[in-house]
mmCIF file of C-alpha atoms in Angstrom:
data_model
loop_
_atom_site.group_PDB
_atom_site.id
_atom_site.type_symbol
_atom_site.label_atom_id
_atom_site.label_comp_id
_atom_site.label_asym_id
_atom_site.label_seq_id
_atom_site.Cartn_x
_atom_site.Cartn_y
_atom_site.Cartn_z
ATOM 1 C CA UNK Q 1 -3.559 55.902 -26.705
ATOM 2 C CA UNK Q 2 -3.583 54.263 -30.092
ATOM 3 C CA UNK Q 3 -4.996 55.741 -33.353
ATOM 4 C CA UNK Q 4 -7.310 53.900 -35.694
ATOM 5 C CA UNK Q 5 -5.383 51.796 -38.203
ATOM 6 C CA UNK Q 6 -5.262 53.225 -41.729
ATOM 7 C CA UNK Q 7 -8.045 52.438 -44.139
ATOM 8 C CA UNK Q 8 -5.526 50.523 -46.202
ATOM 9 C CA UNK Q 9 -4.584 48.442 -43.168
ATOM 10 C CA UNK Q 10 -8.222 47.723 -42.206
ATOM 11 C CA UNK Q 11 -8.903 46.690 -45.778
ATOM 12 C CA UNK Q 12 -5.887 44.421 -45.824
ATOM 13 C CA UNK Q 13 -6.616 42.499 -42.694
ATOM 14 C CA UNK Q 14 -10.427 42.532 -42.734
ATOM 15 C CA UNK Q 15 -12.489 44.403 -45.305
ATOM 16 C CA UNK Q 16 -10.907 43.478 -48.578
ATOM 17 C CA UNK Q 17 -9.257 40.221 -47.525
ATOM 18 C CA UNK Q 18 -10.712 37.139 -49.016
ATOM 19 C CA UNK Q 19 -10.510 33.363 -48.702
ATOM 20 C CA UNK Q 20 -8.619 32.195 -51.830
ATOM 21 C CA UNK Q 21 -9.126 28.932 -53.675
ATOM 22 C CA UNK Q 22 -6.738 29.570 -56.622
ATOM 23 C CA UNK Q 23 -3.028 30.078 -55.965
ATOM 24 C CA UNK Q 24 -0.201 31.654 -57.851
ATOM 25 C CA UNK Q 25 3.006 29.660 -58.282
ATOM 26 C CA UNK Q 26 5.903 30.413 -56.027
ATOM 27 C CA UNK Q 27 7.687 29.472 -52.838
ATOM 28 C CA UNK Q 28 7.274 30.667 -49.270
ATOM 29 C CA UNK Q 29 10.414 30.942 -47.181
ATOM 30 C CA UNK Q 30 11.133 29.674 -43.675
ATOM 31 C CA UNK Q 31 11.679 33.285 -42.684
ATOM 32 C CA UNK Q 32 8.255 34.365 -43.790
ATOM 33 C CA UNK Q 33 6.617 31.397 -41.973
ATOM 34 C CA UNK Q 34 8.519 32.324 -38.767
ATOM 35 C CA UNK Q 35 7.366 35.949 -39.249
ATOM 36 C CA UNK Q 36 3.736 34.860 -39.281
ATOM 37 C CA UNK Q 37 4.221 32.802 -36.115
ATOM 38 C CA UNK Q 38 6.139 35.573 -34.368
ATOM 39 C CA UNK Q 39 3.241 37.942 -34.790
ATOM 40 C CA UNK Q 40 0.503 35.396 -34.086
ATOM 41 C CA UNK Q 41 2.109 34.148 -30.883
ATOM 42 C CA UNK Q 42 1.692 37.609 -29.305
ATOM 43 C CA UNK Q 43 -2.160 37.417 -29.324
ATOM 44 C CA UNK Q 44 -3.739 36.761 -25.993
ATOM 45 C CA UNK Q 45 -4.704 33.292 -24.618
ATOM 46 C CA UNK Q 46 -6.194 32.283 -21.295
ATOM 47 C CA UNK Q 47 -3.342 32.179 -18.756
ATOM 48 C CA UNK Q 48 -1.033 32.544 -21.754
ATOM 49 C CA UNK Q 49 -1.578 28.851 -22.394
ATOM 50 C CA UNK Q 50 -0.714 29.118 -26.037
ATOM 51 C CA UNK Q 51 -1.950 25.633 -27.189
ATOM 52 C CA UNK Q 52 -1.615 26.213 -30.988
ATOM 53 C CA UNK Q 53 0.877 24.099 -32.848
ATOM 54 C CA UNK Q 54 1.549 24.448 -36.586
ATOM 55 C CA UNK Q 55 2.873 21.903 -39.021
ATOM 56 C CA UNK Q 56 3.818 23.622 -42.340
ATOM 57 C CA UNK Q 57 3.398 21.300 -45.329
ATOM 58 C CA UNK Q 58 5.326 22.519 -48.367
ATOM 59 C CA UNK Q 59 7.206 19.616 -49.981
ATOM 60 C CA UNK Q 60 5.560 17.534 -52.707
ATOM 61 C CA UNK Q 61 6.023 14.400 -50.563
ATOM 62 C CA UNK Q 62 4.320 15.960 -47.574
ATOM 63 C CA UNK Q 63 1.440 17.290 -49.696
ATOM 64 C CA UNK Q 64 0.856 13.733 -51.000
ATOM 65 C CA UNK Q 65 0.573 12.503 -47.404
ATOM 66 C CA UNK Q 66 -2.088 15.159 -46.766
ATOM 67 C CA UNK Q 67 -4.044 14.581 -49.941
ATOM 68 C CA UNK Q 68 -6.106 11.464 -48.869
ATOM 69 C CA UNK Q 69 -7.464 13.308 -45.884
ATOM 70 C CA UNK Q 70 -8.818 16.250 -47.826
ATOM 71 C CA UNK Q 71 -12.478 16.746 -48.777
ATOM 72 C CA UNK Q 72 -12.873 16.395 -52.592
ATOM 73 C CA UNK Q 73 -13.409 20.101 -53.055
ATOM 74 C CA UNK Q 74 -10.176 20.984 -51.199
ATOM 75 C CA UNK Q 75 -7.834 18.746 -53.053
ATOM 76 C CA UNK Q 76 -6.829 20.809 -56.102
ATOM 77 C CA UNK Q 77 -6.505 24.097 -54.229
ATOM 78 C CA UNK Q 78 -4.352 22.478 -51.493
ATOM 79 C CA UNK Q 79 -2.102 20.728 -53.926
ATOM 80 C CA UNK Q 80 -1.655 24.036 -55.784
ATOM 81 C CA UNK Q 81 -0.920 26.227 -52.788
ATOM 82 C CA UNK Q 82 2.758 26.944 -52.002
ATOM 83 C CA UNK Q 83 2.180 25.949 -48.410
ATOM 84 C CA UNK Q 84 -0.570 24.427 -46.263
ATOM 85 C CA UNK Q 85 -0.414 25.039 -42.557
ATOM 86 C CA UNK Q 86 -1.971 22.309 -40.402
ATOM 87 C CA UNK Q 87 -3.150 24.515 -37.537
ATOM 88 C CA UNK Q 88 -3.174 22.194 -34.563
ATOM 89 C CA UNK Q 89 -3.503 22.132 -30.855
ATOM 90 C CA UNK Q 90 -1.308 20.369 -28.247
ATOM 91 C CA UNK Q 91 -3.450 18.477 -25.663
ATOM 92 C CA UNK Q 92 -0.411 18.626 -23.335
ATOM 93 C CA UNK Q 93 -0.232 22.398 -23.641
ATOM 94 C CA UNK Q 94 -0.305 22.628 -19.821
ATOM 95 C CA UNK Q 95 3.067 21.092 -19.503
ATOM 96 C CA UNK Q 96 4.469 24.440 -20.813
ATOM 97 C CA UNK Q 97 2.596 26.484 -18.211
ATOM 98 C CA UNK Q 98 5.495 26.635 -15.799
ATOM 99 C CA UNK Q 99 7.398 28.439 -18.620
ATOM 100 C CA UNK Q 100 4.515 30.441 -19.996
ATOM 101 C CA UNK Q 101 2.710 31.435 -16.739
ATOM 102 C CA UNK Q 102 5.509 31.199 -14.191
ATOM 103 C CA UNK Q 103 4.039 33.160 -11.259
ATOM 104 C CA UNK Q 104 1.593 30.465 -10.215
ATOM 105 C CA UNK Q 105 1.051 26.685 -10.565
ATOM 106 C CA UNK Q 106 -1.276 26.935 -13.521
ATOM 107 C CA UNK Q 107 -0.289 23.446 -14.651
ATOM 108 C CA UNK Q 108 -2.237 21.934 -11.710
ATOM 109 C CA UNK Q 109 -5.484 23.564 -13.016
ATOM 110 C CA UNK Q 110 -5.437 21.278 -15.959
ATOM 111 C CA UNK Q 111 -3.488 18.046 -15.278
ATOM 112 C CA UNK Q 112 -5.963 15.180 -15.043
ATOM 113 C CA UNK Q 113 -9.002 17.233 -16.118
ATOM 114 C CA UNK Q 114 -9.501 16.061 -19.721
ATOM 115 C CA UNK Q 115 -12.702 18.040 -20.314
ATOM 116 C CA UNK Q 116 -11.071 21.308 -19.276
ATOM 117 C CA UNK Q 117 -7.949 20.512 -21.269
ATOM 118 C CA UNK Q 118 -9.933 19.812 -24.487
ATOM 119 C CA UNK Q 119 -12.178 22.828 -24.074
ATOM 120 C CA UNK Q 120 -9.263 25.189 -23.265
ATOM 121 C CA UNK Q 121 -7.139 23.797 -26.099
ATOM 122 C CA UNK Q 122 -10.004 24.137 -28.640
ATOM 123 C CA UNK Q 123 -11.024 27.662 -27.633
ATOM 124 C CA UNK Q 124 -7.508 29.117 -27.335
ATOM 125 C CA UNK Q 125 -6.026 27.178 -30.143
ATOM 126 C CA UNK Q 126 -8.736 28.560 -32.398
ATOM 127 C CA UNK Q 127 -8.136 32.102 -31.150
ATOM 128 C CA UNK Q 128 -4.472 31.586 -32.064
ATOM 129 C CA UNK Q 129 -5.516 30.173 -35.458
ATOM 130 C CA UNK Q 130 -7.373 33.418 -36.140
ATOM 131 C CA UNK Q 131 -4.330 35.445 -35.033
ATOM 132 C CA UNK Q 132 -2.361 33.345 -37.491
ATOM 133 C CA UNK Q 133 -4.747 34.251 -40.429
ATOM 134 C CA UNK Q 134 -4.631 37.972 -39.506
ATOM 135 C CA UNK Q 135 -0.899 37.903 -39.078
ATOM 136 C CA UNK Q 136 -0.365 36.359 -42.485
ATOM 137 C CA UNK Q 137 -2.633 38.974 -44.064
ATOM 138 C CA UNK Q 138 -0.815 41.740 -42.203
ATOM 139 C CA UNK Q 139 2.400 40.450 -43.849
ATOM 140 C CA UNK Q 140 0.867 40.777 -47.267
ATOM 141 C CA UNK Q 141 -0.015 37.092 -47.650
ATOM 142 C CA UNK Q 142 -3.366 35.559 -48.605
ATOM 143 C CA UNK Q 143 -5.011 32.692 -46.670
ATOM 144 C CA UNK Q 144 -7.296 29.842 -47.613
ATOM 145 C CA UNK Q 145 -8.527 28.356 -44.266
ATOM 146 C CA UNK Q 146 -10.423 25.046 -44.472
ATOM 147 C CA UNK Q 147 -12.354 22.764 -42.170
ATOM 148 C CA UNK Q 148 -13.114 20.222 -44.870
ATOM 149 C CA UNK Q 149 -10.784 17.323 -44.192
ATOM 150 C CA UNK Q 150 -10.670 14.118 -42.093
ATOM 151 C CA UNK Q 151 -9.145 15.055 -38.770
ATOM 152 C CA UNK Q 152 -8.545 11.470 -37.797
ATOM 153 C CA UNK Q 153 -6.634 10.734 -40.925
ATOM 154 C CA UNK Q 154 -4.493 13.846 -40.622
ATOM 155 C CA UNK Q 155 -3.741 13.062 -36.967
ATOM 156 C CA UNK Q 156 -2.890 9.427 -37.747
ATOM 157 C CA UNK Q 157 -0.589 10.496 -40.696
ATOM 158 C CA UNK Q 158 1.191 13.405 -39.059
ATOM 159 C CA UNK Q 159 0.715 13.335 -35.307
ATOM 160 C CA UNK Q 160 0.621 9.614 -34.356
ATOM 161 C CA UNK Q 161 2.195 9.005 -30.939
ATOM 162 C CA UNK Q 162 2.166 12.744 -30.100
ATOM 163 C CA UNK Q 163 -0.216 15.028 -28.154
ATOM 164 C CA UNK Q 164 -0.759 17.284 -31.215
ATOM 165 C CA UNK Q 165 -4.189 17.224 -32.873
ATOM 166 C CA UNK Q 166 -5.373 19.003 -36.065
ATOM 167 C CA UNK Q 167 -7.815 21.878 -35.833
ATOM 168 C CA UNK Q 168 -7.999 23.364 -39.318
ATOM 169 C CA UNK Q 169 -5.945 23.822 -42.416
ATOM 170 C CA UNK Q 170 -4.771 27.059 -44.048
ATOM 171 C CA UNK Q 171 -3.359 27.397 -47.546
ATOM 172 C CA UNK Q 172 -0.912 30.216 -47.964
ATOM 173 C CA UNK Q 173 0.912 32.708 -50.140
ATOM 174 C CA UNK Q 174 -0.576 34.713 -52.995
ATOM 175 C CA UNK Q 175 -4.118 33.945 -54.169
ATOM 176 C CA UNK Q 176 -5.435 34.704 -57.675
ATOM 177 C CA UNK Q 177 -8.060 37.429 -57.296
ATOM 178 C CA UNK Q 178 -9.463 36.749 -60.748
ATOM 179 C CA UNK Q 179 -10.731 33.376 -59.570
ATOM 180 C CA UNK Q 180 -12.665 34.808 -56.615
ATOM 181 C CA UNK Q 181 -16.490 34.552 -56.460
ATOM 182 C CA UNK Q 182 -18.616 37.270 -55.070
ATOM 183 C CA UNK Q 183 -18.263 37.796 -51.345
ATOM 184 C CA UNK Q 184 -20.898 36.061 -49.175
ATOM 185 C CA UNK Q 185 -23.084 38.262 -46.972
ATOM 186 C CA UNK Q 186 -22.510 38.711 -43.275
ATOM 187 C CA UNK Q 187 -25.005 39.007 -40.333
ATOM 188 C CA UNK Q 188 -25.899 42.589 -39.568
ATOM 189 C CA UNK Q 189 -25.071 43.959 -36.118
ATOM 190 C CA UNK Q 190 -28.641 43.628 -34.920
ATOM 191 C CA UNK Q 191 -28.761 39.984 -35.970
ATOM 192 C CA UNK Q 192 -25.643 38.994 -34.057
ATOM 193 C CA UNK Q 193 -25.269 41.535 -31.212
ATOM 194 C CA UNK Q 194 -27.315 42.918 -28.377
ATOM 195 C CA UNK Q 195 -26.685 45.891 -26.025
ATOM 196 C CA UNK Q 196 -27.444 46.011 -22.351
ATOM 197 C CA UNK N 1 -0.513 42.235 -53.995
ATOM 198 C CA UNK N 2 -0.565 43.662 -50.479
ATOM 199 C CA UNK N 3 2.314 45.356 -48.724
ATOM 200 C CA UNK N 4 3.395 44.588 -45.213
ATOM 201 C CA UNK N 5 1.422 46.528 -42.617
ATOM 202 C CA UNK N 6 3.298 49.400 -41.054
ATOM 203 C CA UNK N 7 5.460 48.752 -37.974
ATOM 204 C CA UNK N 8 3.057 50.950 -36.008
ATOM 205 C CA UNK N 9 0.103 48.839 -37.150
ATOM 206 C CA UNK N 10 1.821 45.545 -36.362
ATOM 207 C CA UNK N 11 2.705 46.951 -32.913
ATOM 208 C CA UNK N 12 -0.895 48.067 -32.375
ATOM 209 C CA UNK N 13 -2.627 44.787 -33.237
ATOM 210 C CA UNK N 14 -0.008 42.301 -32.104
ATOM 211 C CA UNK N 15 3.449 43.302 -30.798
ATOM 212 C CA UNK N 16 2.674 46.028 -28.262
ATOM 213 C CA UNK N 17 -0.917 45.187 -27.547
ATOM 214 C CA UNK N 18 -1.544 43.960 -24.067
ATOM 215 C CA UNK N 19 -4.297 42.360 -21.993
ATOM 216 C CA UNK N 20 -5.353 45.076 -19.591
ATOM 217 C CA UNK N 21 -6.713 44.626 -16.092
ATOM 218 C CA UNK N 22 -7.030 48.315 -15.075
ATOM 219 C CA UNK N 23 -9.385 50.573 -16.990
ATOM 220 C CA UNK N 24 -9.698 54.281 -17.407
ATOM 221 C CA UNK N 25 -13.067 55.860 -16.830
ATOM 222 C CA UNK N 26 -15.216 56.746 -19.795
ATOM 223 C CA UNK N 27 -18.006 55.533 -22.021
ATOM 224 C CA UNK N 28 -17.994 53.508 -25.195
ATOM 225 C CA UNK N 29 -20.610 54.438 -27.818
ATOM 226 C CA UNK N 30 -22.956 52.216 -29.772
ATOM 227 C CA UNK N 31 -21.228 53.439 -32.938
ATOM 228 C CA UNK N 32 -17.855 52.145 -31.794
ATOM 229 C CA UNK N 33 -19.260 48.784 -30.723
ATOM 230 C CA UNK N 34 -20.878 48.450 -34.172
ATOM 231 C CA UNK N 35 -17.577 49.395 -35.773
ATOM 232 C CA UNK N 36 -15.820 46.623 -33.967
ATOM 233 C CA UNK N 37 -18.448 44.082 -35.122
ATOM 234 C CA UNK N 38 -18.466 45.403 -38.659
ATOM 235 C CA UNK N 39 -14.729 44.632 -38.950
ATOM 236 C CA UNK N 40 -14.757 41.318 -37.090
ATOM 237 C CA UNK N 41 -17.685 39.931 -39.094
ATOM 238 C CA UNK N 42 -15.530 40.077 -42.270
ATOM 239 C CA UNK N 43 -13.051 37.455 -40.982
ATOM 240 C CA UNK N 44 -13.394 33.981 -42.469
ATOM 241 C CA UNK N 45 -15.424 31.140 -41.007
ATOM 242 C CA UNK N 46 -16.167 27.655 -42.317
ATOM 243 C CA UNK N 47 -18.951 27.893 -44.959
ATOM 244 C CA UNK N 48 -19.339 31.498 -43.753
ATOM 245 C CA UNK N 49 -21.214 29.999 -40.759
ATOM 246 C CA UNK N 50 -20.594 33.007 -38.574
ATOM 247 C CA UNK N 51 -21.679 31.520 -35.199
ATOM 248 C CA UNK N 52 -20.440 34.319 -32.900
ATOM 249 C CA UNK N 53 -22.997 36.336 -31.048
ATOM 250 C CA UNK N 54 -22.077 39.233 -28.769
ATOM 251 C CA UNK N 55 -23.904 40.678 -25.758
ATOM 252 C CA UNK N 56 -22.440 44.024 -24.754
ATOM 253 C CA UNK N 57 -22.815 44.675 -21.018
ATOM 254 C CA UNK N 58 -22.468 48.387 -20.181
ATOM 255 C CA UNK N 59 -25.114 49.470 -17.729
ATOM 256 C CA UNK N 60 -24.589 49.243 -14.002
ATOM 257 C CA UNK N 61 -27.619 46.968 -13.764
ATOM 258 C CA UNK N 62 -26.375 44.561 -16.359
ATOM 259 C CA UNK N 63 -22.872 44.502 -14.832
ATOM 260 C CA UNK N 64 -24.426 43.529 -11.448
ATOM 261 C CA UNK N 65 -26.152 40.611 -13.168
ATOM 262 C CA UNK N 66 -22.788 39.448 -14.526
ATOM 263 C CA UNK N 67 -20.904 39.893 -11.239
ATOM 264 C CA UNK N 68 -21.933 36.645 -9.483
ATOM 265 C CA UNK N 69 -20.604 34.577 -12.370
ATOM 266 C CA UNK N 70 -17.127 36.066 -12.336
ATOM 267 C CA UNK N 71 -14.018 34.418 -10.920
ATOM 268 C CA UNK N 72 -12.911 36.400 -7.867
ATOM 269 C CA UNK N 73 -9.872 37.810 -9.724
ATOM 270 C CA UNK N 74 -12.026 39.121 -12.557
ATOM 271 C CA UNK N 75 -14.639 41.053 -10.510
ATOM 272 C CA UNK N 76 -12.964 44.404 -9.903
ATOM 273 C CA UNK N 77 -11.573 44.747 -13.462
ATOM 274 C CA UNK N 78 -14.910 43.894 -15.014
ATOM 275 C CA UNK N 79 -16.872 46.180 -12.797
ATOM 276 C CA UNK N 80 -14.426 48.967 -13.697
ATOM 277 C CA UNK N 81 -14.331 48.481 -17.502
ATOM 278 C CA UNK N 82 -16.601 50.743 -19.574
ATOM 279 C CA UNK N 83 -17.997 47.660 -21.344
ATOM 280 C CA UNK N 84 -17.784 43.906 -21.104
ATOM 281 C CA UNK N 85 -18.541 41.900 -24.212
ATOM 282 C CA UNK N 86 -19.969 38.446 -23.584
ATOM 283 C CA UNK N 87 -18.568 36.735 -26.718
ATOM 284 C CA UNK N 88 -20.958 33.871 -27.341
ATOM 285 C CA UNK N 89 -21.906 31.351 -29.919
ATOM 286 C CA UNK N 90 -25.363 30.461 -31.363
ATOM 287 C CA UNK N 91 -25.947 26.701 -31.406
ATOM 288 C CA UNK N 92 -28.575 27.290 -34.029
ATOM 289 C CA UNK N 93 -26.148 29.111 -36.337
ATOM 290 C CA UNK N 94 -27.022 26.710 -39.124
ATOM 291 C CA UNK N 95 -30.527 28.231 -39.409
ATOM 292 C CA UNK N 96 -28.805 31.303 -40.925
ATOM 293 C CA UNK N 97 -26.876 29.287 -43.591
ATOM 294 C CA UNK N 98 -29.576 29.734 -46.344
ATOM 295 C CA UNK N 99 -28.794 33.466 -45.905
ATOM 296 C CA UNK N 100 -25.021 33.248 -45.338
ATOM 297 C CA UNK N 101 -24.088 30.457 -47.797
ATOM 298 C CA UNK N 102 -26.963 30.585 -50.277
ATOM 299 C CA UNK N 103 -25.553 28.566 -53.177
ATOM 300 C CA UNK N 104 -25.948 25.154 -51.536
ATOM 301 C CA UNK N 105 -28.024 23.485 -48.806
ATOM 302 C CA UNK N 106 -25.425 23.880 -46.046
ATOM 303 C CA UNK N 107 -28.039 23.814 -43.330
ATOM 304 C CA UNK N 108 -28.561 20.113 -43.987
ATOM 305 C CA UNK N 109 -24.917 19.435 -43.127
ATOM 306 C CA UNK N 110 -25.604 20.368 -39.475
ATOM 307 C CA UNK N 111 -29.309 20.029 -38.591
ATOM 308 C CA UNK N 112 -29.591 17.060 -36.161
ATOM 309 C CA UNK N 113 -25.814 16.533 -35.817
ATOM 310 C CA UNK N 114 -25.258 17.928 -32.343
ATOM 311 C CA UNK N 115 -21.551 16.926 -32.220
ATOM 312 C CA UNK N 116 -20.746 18.688 -35.498
ATOM 313 C CA UNK N 117 -22.844 21.726 -34.421
ATOM 314 C CA UNK N 118 -20.977 22.078 -31.110
ATOM 315 C CA UNK N 119 -17.586 21.574 -32.667
ATOM 316 C CA UNK N 120 -18.216 24.006 -35.542
ATOM 317 C CA UNK N 121 -19.707 26.658 -33.287
ATOM 318 C CA UNK N 122 -16.842 26.389 -30.837
ATOM 319 C CA UNK N 123 -14.046 26.533 -33.469
ATOM 320 C CA UNK N 124 -15.571 29.233 -35.675
ATOM 321 C CA UNK N 125 -17.044 31.292 -32.828
ATOM 322 C CA UNK N 126 -13.590 31.372 -31.247
ATOM 323 C CA UNK N 127 -11.984 32.435 -34.560
ATOM 324 C CA UNK N 128 -14.503 35.201 -34.640
ATOM 325 C CA UNK N 129 -13.763 36.114 -31.041
ATOM 326 C CA UNK N 130 -10.169 36.606 -32.009
ATOM 327 C CA UNK N 131 -11.160 38.739 -34.970
ATOM 328 C CA UNK N 132 -13.202 40.749 -32.482
ATOM 329 C CA UNK N 133 -10.143 41.373 -30.296
ATOM 330 C CA UNK N 134 -7.962 42.360 -33.255
ATOM 331 C CA UNK N 135 -10.681 44.596 -34.632
ATOM 332 C CA UNK N 136 -11.042 46.353 -31.359
ATOM 333 C CA UNK N 137 -7.304 46.933 -31.232
ATOM 334 C CA UNK N 138 -7.234 48.064 -34.852
ATOM 335 C CA UNK N 139 -9.814 50.732 -33.848
ATOM 336 C CA UNK N 140 -7.532 52.007 -31.058
ATOM 337 C CA UNK N 141 -9.201 50.213 -28.174
ATOM 338 C CA UNK N 142 -7.687 47.979 -25.546
ATOM 339 C CA UNK N 143 -9.066 44.506 -24.630
ATOM 340 C CA UNK N 144 -9.167 42.385 -21.535
ATOM 341 C CA UNK N 145 -10.285 38.895 -22.651
ATOM 342 C CA UNK N 146 -11.132 36.463 -19.852
ATOM 343 C CA UNK N 147 -12.068 32.774 -19.467
ATOM 344 C CA UNK N 148 -12.398 32.970 -15.707
ATOM 345 C CA UNK N 149 -16.218 32.852 -15.139
ATOM 346 C CA UNK N 150 -19.031 30.406 -14.604
ATOM 347 C CA UNK N 151 -20.389 29.724 -18.099
ATOM 348 C CA UNK N 152 -23.514 27.998 -16.783
ATOM 349 C CA UNK N 153 -24.407 31.036 -14.544
ATOM 350 C CA UNK N 154 -23.830 33.501 -17.415
ATOM 351 C CA UNK N 155 -25.980 31.373 -19.785
ATOM 352 C CA UNK N 156 -28.745 31.021 -17.177
ATOM 353 C CA UNK N 157 -28.724 34.738 -16.430
ATOM 354 C CA UNK N 158 -28.470 36.136 -19.916
ATOM 355 C CA UNK N 159 -29.320 33.407 -22.446
ATOM 356 C CA UNK N 160 -32.047 31.319 -20.807
ATOM 357 C CA UNK N 161 -34.502 29.980 -23.323
ATOM 358 C CA UNK N 162 -32.261 30.865 -26.296
ATOM 359 C CA UNK N 163 -29.696 29.031 -28.390
ATOM 360 C CA UNK N 164 -26.900 31.479 -27.414
ATOM 361 C CA UNK N 165 -24.119 30.244 -25.159
ATOM 362 C CA UNK N 166 -21.195 32.118 -23.608
ATOM 363 C CA UNK N 167 -17.639 31.464 -24.879
ATOM 364 C CA UNK N 168 -15.442 34.117 -23.251
ATOM 365 C CA UNK N 169 -15.656 37.692 -21.941
ATOM 366 C CA UNK N 170 -13.789 40.684 -23.098
ATOM 367 C CA UNK N 171 -13.454 43.960 -21.222
ATOM 368 C CA UNK N 172 -13.155 47.031 -23.415
ATOM 369 C CA UNK N 173 -12.084 50.612 -23.970
ATOM 370 C CA UNK N 174 -8.823 52.205 -22.676
ATOM 371 C CA UNK N 175 -6.592 50.313 -20.311
ATOM 372 C CA UNK N 176 -4.143 51.855 -17.911
ATOM 373 C CA UNK N 177 -0.592 50.974 -19.063
ATOM 374 C CA UNK N 178 0.889 51.929 -15.775
ATOM 375 C CA UNK N 179 -0.844 49.017 -14.080
ATOM 376 C CA UNK N 180 0.541 46.359 -16.567
ATOM 377 C CA UNK N 181 2.809 43.661 -15.389
ATOM 378 C CA UNK N 182 5.779 42.471 -17.457
ATOM 379 C CA UNK N 183 4.768 40.601 -20.569
ATOM 380 C CA UNK N 184 4.805 36.780 -20.220
ATOM 381 C CA UNK N 185 7.037 34.830 -22.538
ATOM 382 C CA UNK N 186 5.819 33.060 -25.703
ATOM 383 C CA UNK N 187 6.817 29.706 -27.178
ATOM 384 C CA UNK N 188 9.649 29.983 -29.763
ATOM 385 C CA UNK N 189 8.928 29.011 -33.340
ATOM 386 C CA UNK N 190 10.828 25.696 -32.875
ATOM 387 C CA UNK N 191 8.696 24.842 -29.872
ATOM 388 C CA UNK N 192 5.400 25.333 -31.572
ATOM 389 C CA UNK N 193 5.976 24.785 -35.297
ATOM 390 C CA UNK N 194 7.470 22.179 -37.603
ATOM 391 C CA UNK N 195 8.325 22.319 -41.306
ATOM 392 C CA UNK N 196 7.840 19.565 -43.801
#
């Protein structure tokens, strides 16, 4: 049976972790991006369907392609971040199910059912997006997740002709804690949970 | 700047953690359920919107109310688990934004825009559902998340007349590792990620 994670570990992935808007200069290596994914991919999804896809935007040229799709308040921070992950979903995720869930014909549960495909991709791709954020924090990185962008523009610019769609963005590497605002409140247990 | 979490910690929350179907007897206290929530609530959501709501089903009577909504393959495991969390979303989450995001009128971004409400609740409520899973694991618990149930039946039984809706279920406490099957494969980095 597992122990409770150390206080330092709980602080790092949940209690002291913050969403950063100001970023320190630097680069983020391929190896580190692969390490984030290699942790995040282990998190559970329904029938192991694993619909998350990630496009890592690091180069100046690629950042410029992203810029017109960003909400005004997200432009400077995203241009300054060493990397921006476009956390996406693959609407043809079910084509991988013979590989990912080989002991039954799970592909047939989805093929042709666009409503179930979209719902499953959105739910499980978002679960995986959260695993990605926690994995990055567990590796000592800071995250700046954002929903403020034009999804259609991002999809047209980066995913045209493919089955990938954008879900949210996440700036990465080391944030500047001196630029943080006070943390916003959270809902108390009794506001968000009930016991039966 | 943060260190990398210990190998034991990374194993516990990602690499060695598994989805359990067989559960050991026992009870799970209110205190422990609150501790899971108190970690999970700290994870980031868009504009701190925090749409996740959780109904913890522990009593025999409440489990029996849940039973008719479960997919056949999920009945025995859910009846055996010490607790089943109905991870839900609140479609009126934006009514809490004056409290959660007080420095601007974020409520007005959502009120009356049912498409944006549903999309935001689903994305961010699922992010929070993943934080919940990782938080439970970080506290030494095992999880058994499930999508195989009739959402309309669960909502009619537990959330009638409210703005809460079910998203997924998660069985909780200590799984039986002897009943685990071999782990399913994951997509390689090059199958799921691209670098620009």
